[in-house]
Structure formats: structure tokens, C-alpha cells
């Protein structure tokens, strides 16, 4: 498992260099280590090396491995970065500290209900489909600002950021620039953008968190 820890530190160093290059404050960017498909034994060395923020794609998979880790390391912050189904909102609100993938009215309404019921308030992001890809989750860019406003005004949700996954075959820069512009116009401060192949570019465009999996854990 030494490789994983070395790769983790290499990613941390690249983030620090990219922050400096973009003339951003040291520590301005949060690393979300994407641990989906990896089991607790694979993740543990990275926790022990000091990482505390992790991203998972599926509620059920996260439920199977994170409660024990969170008990052992209470300061772990868990992000849901995959699509949220409305029948999983109860479990998602109970387990996750940040939900990054709000993209439709039904999910906003269900989350509002669960947050009120459980008295637990995860941080919330709206996912924007910057490439308007039909197969991909996320709200259309032209509808994003109004949707953030509805989440706040109609559902009482405190949206604090936007998230995107640019099309795999396109230059990510324009997508990151679009997300940053939408965030400014919507009045949200956080930008979750950039993955293993493009996180340094995302930092140059203002990412406040980057979601890095394979560059740390290898490919599954």
C-alpha cells in the first residue's frame, strides 16, 4: 500500500504547485479523495497519512464501508459525488457531510424534507451539466442560476457551491470557466471541479475542491 500513500503525497504536492502557479493562497483547494470501488483496507493508509475528505458515488457502497471509518476518525468529511436517487435521500442525509449532485426539483424537495426530519444539514452543491450531455446528470447551464434560487427560496436549502464533470473528449478549460461564471452570478462560493486528468487546470480556473481518485488509488 506504500504506492497509494506516495501517490497521495504526489497529488498533494501538485495541488500546492498549481495553487502557487495560479497565485492562490496555499491550502485554498480541498482534495476530495475519490474512494469509490475501493474497500476500507485500500483507503485506510490514506486516512492514516492525514487525508480526511473523501468522495463516494453510491449511497449503498458508502454505507457499507464508511460508518466504521467515521467512528475511528470523527473528523472525516464524506462527499456524495454520484447521482442521488430520490429513494436514497434519507440515507444520504444521514451519512454524507456534503452532497454535490442536486440537479432537479424532486431531489431538492426530498432533501429539504429529510434535512428537517433528521436535523442534520449536509453542505449542498448543484451539479451543472456544462456540456449539455444527454447521458449525464446535472442541470442545464442556462437553468442553473434560477434553479439555485429555487433551491434557496422554495425549498430553504443553503446551496453553497456548484459542481461539474466536463465532457471527456473536450478541453475542460471552457467548462471550468463557465462554472465559475455561473457560481459568481448565482452567489455561491464553492466550485467542485477537476478530476485526476485535469485538476491542475481546474485550480487555475478557481476550483475550491478537486475530486481525485485514480491518481491516488490507481484504476479499479
C-alpha atoms as a PDB file:
ATOM      1  CA  UNK A   1       0.000   0.000   0.000  1.00  0.00           C
ATOM      2  CA  UNK A   2       3.061   2.253   0.052  1.00  0.00           C
ATOM      3  CA  UNK A   3       2.336   3.217  -3.559  1.00  0.00           C
ATOM      4  CA  UNK A   4      -1.057   4.665  -2.691  1.00  0.00           C
ATOM      5  CA  UNK A   5       0.400   6.853   0.048  1.00  0.00           C
ATOM      6  CA  UNK A   6       3.212   8.036  -2.258  1.00  0.00           C
ATOM      7  CA  UNK A   7       0.659   8.860  -4.961  1.00  0.00           C
ATOM      8  CA  UNK A   8      -1.458  10.714  -2.406  1.00  0.00           C
ATOM      9  CA  UNK A   9       1.512  12.902  -1.412  1.00  0.00           C
ATOM     10  CA  UNK A  10       2.390  13.454  -5.087  1.00  0.00           C
ATOM     11  CA  UNK A  11      -1.158  14.725  -5.759  1.00  0.00           C
ATOM     12  CA  UNK A  12      -0.990  16.994  -2.681  1.00  0.00           C
ATOM     13  CA  UNK A  13       2.303  18.435  -3.980  1.00  0.00           C
ATOM     14  CA  UNK A  14       0.820  19.066  -7.441  1.00  0.00           C
ATOM     15  CA  UNK A  15      -2.185  20.824  -5.893  1.00  0.00           C
ATOM     16  CA  UNK A  16       0.160  23.061  -3.872  1.00  0.00           C
ATOM     17  CA  UNK A  17       2.202  23.852  -7.015  1.00  0.00           C
ATOM     18  CA  UNK A  18      -0.960  24.621  -9.019  1.00  0.00           C
ATOM     19  CA  UNK A  19      -2.214  26.940  -6.250  1.00  0.00           C
ATOM     20  CA  UNK A  20       1.091  28.791  -6.338  1.00  0.00           C
ATOM     21  CA  UNK A  21       1.099  28.955 -10.152  1.00  0.00           C
ATOM     22  CA  UNK A  22      -2.430  30.428 -10.101  1.00  0.00           C
ATOM     23  CA  UNK A  23      -1.369  32.905  -7.381  1.00  0.00           C
ATOM     24  CA  UNK A  24      -3.883  31.427  -4.987  1.00  0.00           C
ATOM     25  CA  UNK A  25      -3.489  31.099  -1.260  1.00  0.00           C
ATOM     26  CA  UNK A  26      -1.785  27.904  -0.061  1.00  0.00           C
ATOM     27  CA  UNK A  27      -4.484  25.495   1.100  1.00  0.00           C
ATOM     28  CA  UNK A  28      -7.235  27.243  -0.908  1.00  0.00           C
ATOM     29  CA  UNK A  29      -8.120  23.975  -2.661  1.00  0.00           C
ATOM     30  CA  UNK A  30      -9.550  20.933  -0.855  1.00  0.00           C
ATOM     31  CA  UNK A  31      -8.573  17.496  -2.103  1.00  0.00           C
ATOM     32  CA  UNK A  32     -11.573  15.131  -2.236  1.00  0.00           C
ATOM     33  CA  UNK A  33     -10.021  11.655  -2.484  1.00  0.00           C
ATOM     34  CA  UNK A  34     -12.438   9.598  -4.583  1.00  0.00           C
ATOM     35  CA  UNK A  35     -12.589   6.214  -2.889  1.00  0.00           C
ATOM     36  CA  UNK A  36     -15.493   4.663  -4.841  1.00  0.00           C
ATOM     37  CA  UNK A  37     -14.971   0.957  -5.671  1.00  0.00           C
ATOM     38  CA  UNK A  38     -12.078   0.736  -3.192  1.00  0.00           C
ATOM     39  CA  UNK A  39     -12.600  -1.042   0.096  1.00  0.00           C
ATOM     40  CA  UNK A  40     -11.755   0.119   3.600  1.00  0.00           C
ATOM     41  CA  UNK A  41      -8.363  -1.651   3.602  1.00  0.00           C
ATOM     42  CA  UNK A  42      -7.301   0.298   0.484  1.00  0.00           C
ATOM     43  CA  UNK A  43      -8.488   3.608   1.907  1.00  0.00           C
ATOM     44  CA  UNK A  44      -7.129   3.287   5.446  1.00  0.00           C
ATOM     45  CA  UNK A  45      -3.448   4.093   4.635  1.00  0.00           C
ATOM     46  CA  UNK A  46      -4.541   7.365   3.021  1.00  0.00           C
ATOM     47  CA  UNK A  47      -6.595   8.251   6.121  1.00  0.00           C
ATOM     48  CA  UNK A  48      -3.577   7.424   8.283  1.00  0.00           C
ATOM     49  CA  UNK A  49      -1.428   9.649   6.046  1.00  0.00           C
ATOM     50  CA  UNK A  50      -3.685  12.560   7.015  1.00  0.00           C
ATOM     51  CA  UNK A  51      -6.422  12.722   4.353  1.00  0.00           C
ATOM     52  CA  UNK A  52      -9.857  13.469   5.781  1.00  0.00           C
ATOM     53  CA  UNK A  53     -12.090  14.351   2.800  1.00  0.00           C
ATOM     54  CA  UNK A  54     -13.409  11.512   0.625  1.00  0.00           C
ATOM     55  CA  UNK A  55     -15.854  11.160  -2.260  1.00  0.00           C
ATOM     56  CA  UNK A  56     -18.223   8.285  -2.995  1.00  0.00           C
ATOM     57  CA  UNK A  57     -20.535   7.697  -5.961  1.00  0.00           C
ATOM     58  CA  UNK A  58     -23.160   5.415  -4.447  1.00  0.00           C
ATOM     59  CA  UNK A  59     -25.042   5.698  -1.188  1.00  0.00           C
ATOM     60  CA  UNK A  60     -25.197   1.923  -0.604  1.00  0.00           C
ATOM     61  CA  UNK A  61     -21.490   1.361  -1.220  1.00  0.00           C
ATOM     62  CA  UNK A  62     -20.629   4.210   1.150  1.00  0.00           C
ATOM     63  CA  UNK A  63     -22.945   2.813   3.832  1.00  0.00           C
ATOM     64  CA  UNK A  64     -21.054  -0.470   3.751  1.00  0.00           C
ATOM     65  CA  UNK A  65     -17.621   0.994   4.465  1.00  0.00           C
ATOM     66  CA  UNK A  66     -17.738   4.479   5.977  1.00  0.00           C
ATOM     67  CA  UNK A  67     -19.601   4.312   9.316  1.00  0.00           C
ATOM     68  CA  UNK A  68     -16.710   2.370  10.922  1.00  0.00           C
ATOM     69  CA  UNK A  69     -14.087   4.724   9.476  1.00  0.00           C
ATOM     70  CA  UNK A  70     -16.039   7.769  10.638  1.00  0.00           C
ATOM     71  CA  UNK A  71     -16.257   6.310  14.117  1.00  0.00           C
ATOM     72  CA  UNK A  72     -12.487   5.776  14.189  1.00  0.00           C
ATOM     73  CA  UNK A  73     -11.761   9.196  12.616  1.00  0.00           C
ATOM     74  CA  UNK A  74     -14.647  11.544  13.572  1.00  0.00           C
ATOM     75  CA  UNK A  75     -13.245  14.449  11.533  1.00  0.00           C
ATOM     76  CA  UNK A  76     -13.711  12.643   8.195  1.00  0.00           C
ATOM     77  CA  UNK A  77     -15.841  14.605   5.719  1.00  0.00           C
ATOM     78  CA  UNK A  78     -17.710  12.442   3.230  1.00  0.00           C
ATOM     79  CA  UNK A  79     -18.929  13.823  -0.140  1.00  0.00           C
ATOM     80  CA  UNK A  80     -21.581  12.264  -2.352  1.00  0.00           C
ATOM     81  CA  UNK A  81     -20.345  12.902  -5.895  1.00  0.00           C
ATOM     82  CA  UNK A  82     -22.577  10.473  -7.821  1.00  0.00           C
ATOM     83  CA  UNK A  83     -26.229  10.909  -8.820  1.00  0.00           C
ATOM     84  CA  UNK A  84     -28.685  10.860  -5.916  1.00  0.00           C
ATOM     85  CA  UNK A  85     -31.886   8.869  -6.359  1.00  0.00           C
ATOM     86  CA  UNK A  86     -34.893  10.254  -4.523  1.00  0.00           C
ATOM     87  CA  UNK A  87     -35.433   6.950  -2.657  1.00  0.00           C
ATOM     88  CA  UNK A  88     -31.932   7.271  -1.147  1.00  0.00           C
ATOM     89  CA  UNK A  89     -32.184  10.798   0.258  1.00  0.00           C
ATOM     90  CA  UNK A  90     -32.835   9.601   3.818  1.00  0.00           C
ATOM     91  CA  UNK A  91     -29.628   7.511   3.859  1.00  0.00           C
ATOM     92  CA  UNK A  92     -27.660  10.222   2.049  1.00  0.00           C
ATOM     93  CA  UNK A  93     -28.564  12.932   4.571  1.00  0.00           C
ATOM     94  CA  UNK A  94     -27.709  10.582   7.459  1.00  0.00           C
ATOM     95  CA  UNK A  95     -24.260   9.612   6.125  1.00  0.00           C
ATOM     96  CA  UNK A  96     -22.835  12.371   3.924  1.00  0.00           C
ATOM     97  CA  UNK A  97     -21.419  15.688   5.074  1.00  0.00           C
ATOM     98  CA  UNK A  98     -21.564  17.204   1.572  1.00  0.00           C
ATOM     99  CA  UNK A  99     -23.973  16.331  -1.265  1.00  0.00           C
ATOM    100  CA  UNK A 100     -22.630  17.655  -4.569  1.00  0.00           C
ATOM    101  CA  UNK A 101     -25.197  16.364  -7.044  1.00  0.00           C
ATOM    102  CA  UNK A 102     -28.505  18.216  -6.653  1.00  0.00           C
ATOM    103  CA  UNK A 103     -29.834  18.639 -10.179  1.00  0.00           C
ATOM    104  CA  UNK A 104     -33.634  18.561 -10.134  1.00  0.00           C
ATOM    105  CA  UNK A 105     -36.634  19.837  -8.248  1.00  0.00           C
ATOM    106  CA  UNK A 106     -37.685  16.437  -6.872  1.00  0.00           C
ATOM    107  CA  UNK A 107     -34.284  15.871  -5.213  1.00  0.00           C
ATOM    108  CA  UNK A 108     -34.302  19.397  -3.764  1.00  0.00           C
ATOM    109  CA  UNK A 109     -37.765  18.800  -2.231  1.00  0.00           C
ATOM    110  CA  UNK A 110     -36.803  15.380  -0.816  1.00  0.00           C
ATOM    111  CA  UNK A 111     -33.571  16.738   0.668  1.00  0.00           C
ATOM    112  CA  UNK A 112     -35.411  19.629   2.306  1.00  0.00           C
ATOM    113  CA  UNK A 113     -37.808  17.126   3.908  1.00  0.00           C
ATOM    114  CA  UNK A 114     -35.023  14.865   5.190  1.00  0.00           C
ATOM    115  CA  UNK A 115     -32.884  17.727   6.496  1.00  0.00           C
ATOM    116  CA  UNK A 116     -35.880  18.980   8.503  1.00  0.00           C
ATOM    117  CA  UNK A 117     -36.711  15.467   9.713  1.00  0.00           C
ATOM    118  CA  UNK A 118     -33.174  14.488  10.751  1.00  0.00           C
ATOM    119  CA  UNK A 119     -31.956  17.872  11.933  1.00  0.00           C
ATOM    120  CA  UNK A 120     -28.731  17.160  10.063  1.00  0.00           C
ATOM    121  CA  UNK A 121     -27.653  19.663   7.426  1.00  0.00           C
ATOM    122  CA  UNK A 122     -25.066  18.465   4.917  1.00  0.00           C
ATOM    123  CA  UNK A 123     -23.466  21.126   2.735  1.00  0.00           C
ATOM    124  CA  UNK A 124     -25.143  21.223  -0.669  1.00  0.00           C
ATOM    125  CA  UNK A 125     -23.939  21.780  -4.248  1.00  0.00           C
ATOM    126  CA  UNK A 126     -25.869  21.932  -7.514  1.00  0.00           C
ATOM    127  CA  UNK A 127     -24.473  19.810 -10.344  1.00  0.00           C
ATOM    128  CA  UNK A 128     -24.347  21.584 -13.717  1.00  0.00           C
ATOM    129  CA  UNK A 129     -24.171  19.632 -16.987  1.00  0.00           C
ATOM    130  CA  UNK A 130     -21.808  22.128 -18.639  1.00  0.00           C
ATOM    131  CA  UNK A 131     -21.573  20.080 -21.851  1.00  0.00           C
ATOM    132  CA  UNK A 132     -25.356  19.532 -22.104  1.00  0.00           C
ATOM    133  CA  UNK A 133     -24.660  15.799 -22.494  1.00  0.00           C
ATOM    134  CA  UNK A 134     -27.918  13.804 -22.620  1.00  0.00           C
ATOM    135  CA  UNK A 135     -26.457  10.805 -20.768  1.00  0.00           C
ATOM    136  CA  UNK A 136     -25.037  12.875 -17.927  1.00  0.00           C
ATOM    137  CA  UNK A 137     -26.669  14.137 -14.732  1.00  0.00           C
ATOM    138  CA  UNK A 138     -26.752  17.842 -13.961  1.00  0.00           C
ATOM    139  CA  UNK A 139     -28.938  20.835 -14.665  1.00  0.00           C
ATOM    140  CA  UNK A 140     -28.564  22.723 -17.952  1.00  0.00           C
ATOM    141  CA  UNK A 141     -26.270  25.770 -17.615  1.00  0.00           C
ATOM    142  CA  UNK A 142     -28.979  28.197 -18.758  1.00  0.00           C
ATOM    143  CA  UNK A 143     -31.294  26.935 -15.976  1.00  0.00           C
ATOM    144  CA  UNK A 144     -28.667  26.767 -13.221  1.00  0.00           C
ATOM    145  CA  UNK A 145     -28.975  30.243 -11.681  1.00  0.00           C
ATOM    146  CA  UNK A 146     -32.776  30.077 -11.449  1.00  0.00           C
ATOM    147  CA  UNK A 147     -32.548  26.557 -10.009  1.00  0.00           C
ATOM    148  CA  UNK A 148     -30.122  27.655  -7.268  1.00  0.00           C
ATOM    149  CA  UNK A 149     -32.561  30.461  -6.410  1.00  0.00           C
ATOM    150  CA  UNK A 150     -35.487  27.987  -6.251  1.00  0.00           C
ATOM    151  CA  UNK A 151     -33.483  25.633  -4.018  1.00  0.00           C
ATOM    152  CA  UNK A 152     -32.970  28.525  -1.626  1.00  0.00           C
ATOM    153  CA  UNK A 153     -36.291  30.355  -1.837  1.00  0.00           C
ATOM    154  CA  UNK A 154     -38.755  27.498  -2.364  1.00  0.00           C
ATOM    155  CA  UNK A 155     -37.040  24.623  -0.549  1.00  0.00           C
ATOM    156  CA  UNK A 156     -34.980  26.536   2.015  1.00  0.00           C
ATOM    157  CA  UNK A 157     -31.752  24.779   1.013  1.00  0.00           C
ATOM    158  CA  UNK A 158     -28.458  26.550   1.699  1.00  0.00           C
ATOM    159  CA  UNK A 159     -26.666  25.894  -1.609  1.00  0.00           C
ATOM    160  CA  UNK A 160     -23.000  26.726  -1.183  1.00  0.00           C
ATOM    161  CA  UNK A 161     -21.420  25.515  -4.420  1.00  0.00           C
ATOM    162  CA  UNK A 162     -21.606  24.218  -7.981  1.00  0.00           C
ATOM    163  CA  UNK A 163     -20.109  21.008  -9.385  1.00  0.00           C
ATOM    164  CA  UNK A 164     -19.417  19.837 -12.942  1.00  0.00           C
ATOM    165  CA  UNK A 165     -17.894  16.955 -14.921  1.00  0.00           C
ATOM    166  CA  UNK A 166     -16.774  18.263 -18.340  1.00  0.00           C
ATOM    167  CA  UNK A 167     -17.189  16.035 -21.419  1.00  0.00           C
ATOM    168  CA  UNK A 168     -14.306  13.546 -21.573  1.00  0.00           C
ATOM    169  CA  UNK A 169     -13.329  14.464 -25.139  1.00  0.00           C
ATOM    170  CA  UNK A 170     -13.303  18.252 -24.768  1.00  0.00           C
ATOM    171  CA  UNK A 171     -10.867  20.797 -23.392  1.00  0.00           C
ATOM    172  CA  UNK A 172     -12.071  21.217 -19.787  1.00  0.00           C
ATOM    173  CA  UNK A 173     -10.979  24.877 -19.505  1.00  0.00           C
ATOM    174  CA  UNK A 174     -14.093  26.466 -21.045  1.00  0.00           C
ATOM    175  CA  UNK A 175     -16.316  24.243 -18.881  1.00  0.00           C
ATOM    176  CA  UNK A 176     -14.482  25.313 -15.726  1.00  0.00           C
ATOM    177  CA  UNK A 177     -14.714  28.970 -16.819  1.00  0.00           C
ATOM    178  CA  UNK A 178     -18.470  28.572 -17.380  1.00  0.00           C
ATOM    179  CA  UNK A 179     -18.983  27.007 -13.940  1.00  0.00           C
ATOM    180  CA  UNK A 180     -17.004  29.810 -12.277  1.00  0.00           C
ATOM    181  CA  UNK A 181     -19.128  32.440 -14.072  1.00  0.00           C
ATOM    182  CA  UNK A 182     -22.395  30.696 -13.092  1.00  0.00           C
ATOM    183  CA  UNK A 183     -21.237  30.444  -9.466  1.00  0.00           C
ATOM    184  CA  UNK A 184     -20.492  34.167  -9.364  1.00  0.00           C
ATOM    185  CA  UNK A 185     -23.887  35.015 -10.840  1.00  0.00           C
ATOM    186  CA  UNK A 186     -25.707  32.594  -8.508  1.00  0.00           C
ATOM    187  CA  UNK A 187     -23.857  33.954  -5.471  1.00  0.00           C
ATOM    188  CA  UNK A 188     -22.211  30.697  -4.397  1.00  0.00           C
ATOM    189  CA  UNK A 189     -18.627  30.495  -3.196  1.00  0.00           C
ATOM    190  CA  UNK A 190     -17.573  26.878  -3.772  1.00  0.00           C
ATOM    191  CA  UNK A 191     -16.566  25.208  -7.046  1.00  0.00           C
ATOM    192  CA  UNK A 192     -16.127  21.435  -7.168  1.00  0.00           C
ATOM    193  CA  UNK A 193     -14.382  20.786 -10.470  1.00  0.00           C
ATOM    194  CA  UNK A 194     -11.374  18.902 -11.765  1.00  0.00           C
ATOM    195  CA  UNK A 195     -10.537  15.192 -11.598  1.00  0.00           C
ATOM    196  CA  UNK A 196      -7.390  13.070 -11.950  1.00  0.00           C
ATOM    197  CA  UNK A 197      -6.681  14.195 -15.531  1.00  0.00           C
ATOM    198  CA  UNK A 198      -7.394  17.915 -15.243  1.00  0.00           C
ATOM    199  CA  UNK A 199      -7.346  19.055 -11.610  1.00  0.00           C
ATOM    200  CA  UNK A 200      -4.387  21.397 -12.116  1.00  0.00           C
ATOM    201  CA  UNK A 201      -6.310  23.179 -14.898  1.00  0.00           C
ATOM    202  CA  UNK A 202      -9.372  23.385 -12.630  1.00  0.00           C
ATOM    203  CA  UNK A 203      -7.286  25.068  -9.917  1.00  0.00           C
ATOM    204  CA  UNK A 204      -6.192  27.718 -12.435  1.00  0.00           C
ATOM    205  CA  UNK A 205      -9.894  28.406 -13.121  1.00  0.00           C
ATOM    206  CA  UNK A 206     -10.818  28.788  -9.450  1.00  0.00           C
ATOM    207  CA  UNK A 207     -11.744  25.301  -8.168  1.00  0.00           C
ATOM    208  CA  UNK A 208     -12.164  25.241  -4.398  1.00  0.00           C
ATOM    209  CA  UNK A 209     -12.174  21.420  -4.363  1.00  0.00           C
ATOM    210  CA  UNK A 210     -10.890  18.784  -6.783  1.00  0.00           C
ATOM    211  CA  UNK A 211     -12.084  15.162  -6.945  1.00  0.00           C
ATOM    212  CA  UNK A 212      -9.120  12.856  -7.479  1.00  0.00           C
ATOM    213  CA  UNK A 213      -9.423   9.060  -7.489  1.00  0.00           C
ATOM    214  CA  UNK A 214      -7.270   7.088  -9.926  1.00  0.00           C
ATOM    215  CA  UNK A 215      -4.209   9.345  -9.493  1.00  0.00           C
ATOM    216  CA  UNK A 216      -4.209   8.288  -5.806  1.00  0.00           C
ATOM    217  CA  UNK A 217      -5.699   4.790  -5.668  1.00  0.00           C
ATOM    218  CA  UNK A 218      -4.899   3.572  -9.193  1.00  0.00           C
ATOM    219  CA  UNK A 219      -7.574   2.273 -11.533  1.00  0.00           C
ATOM    220  CA  UNK A 220     -10.018  -0.377 -10.425  1.00  0.00           C
END
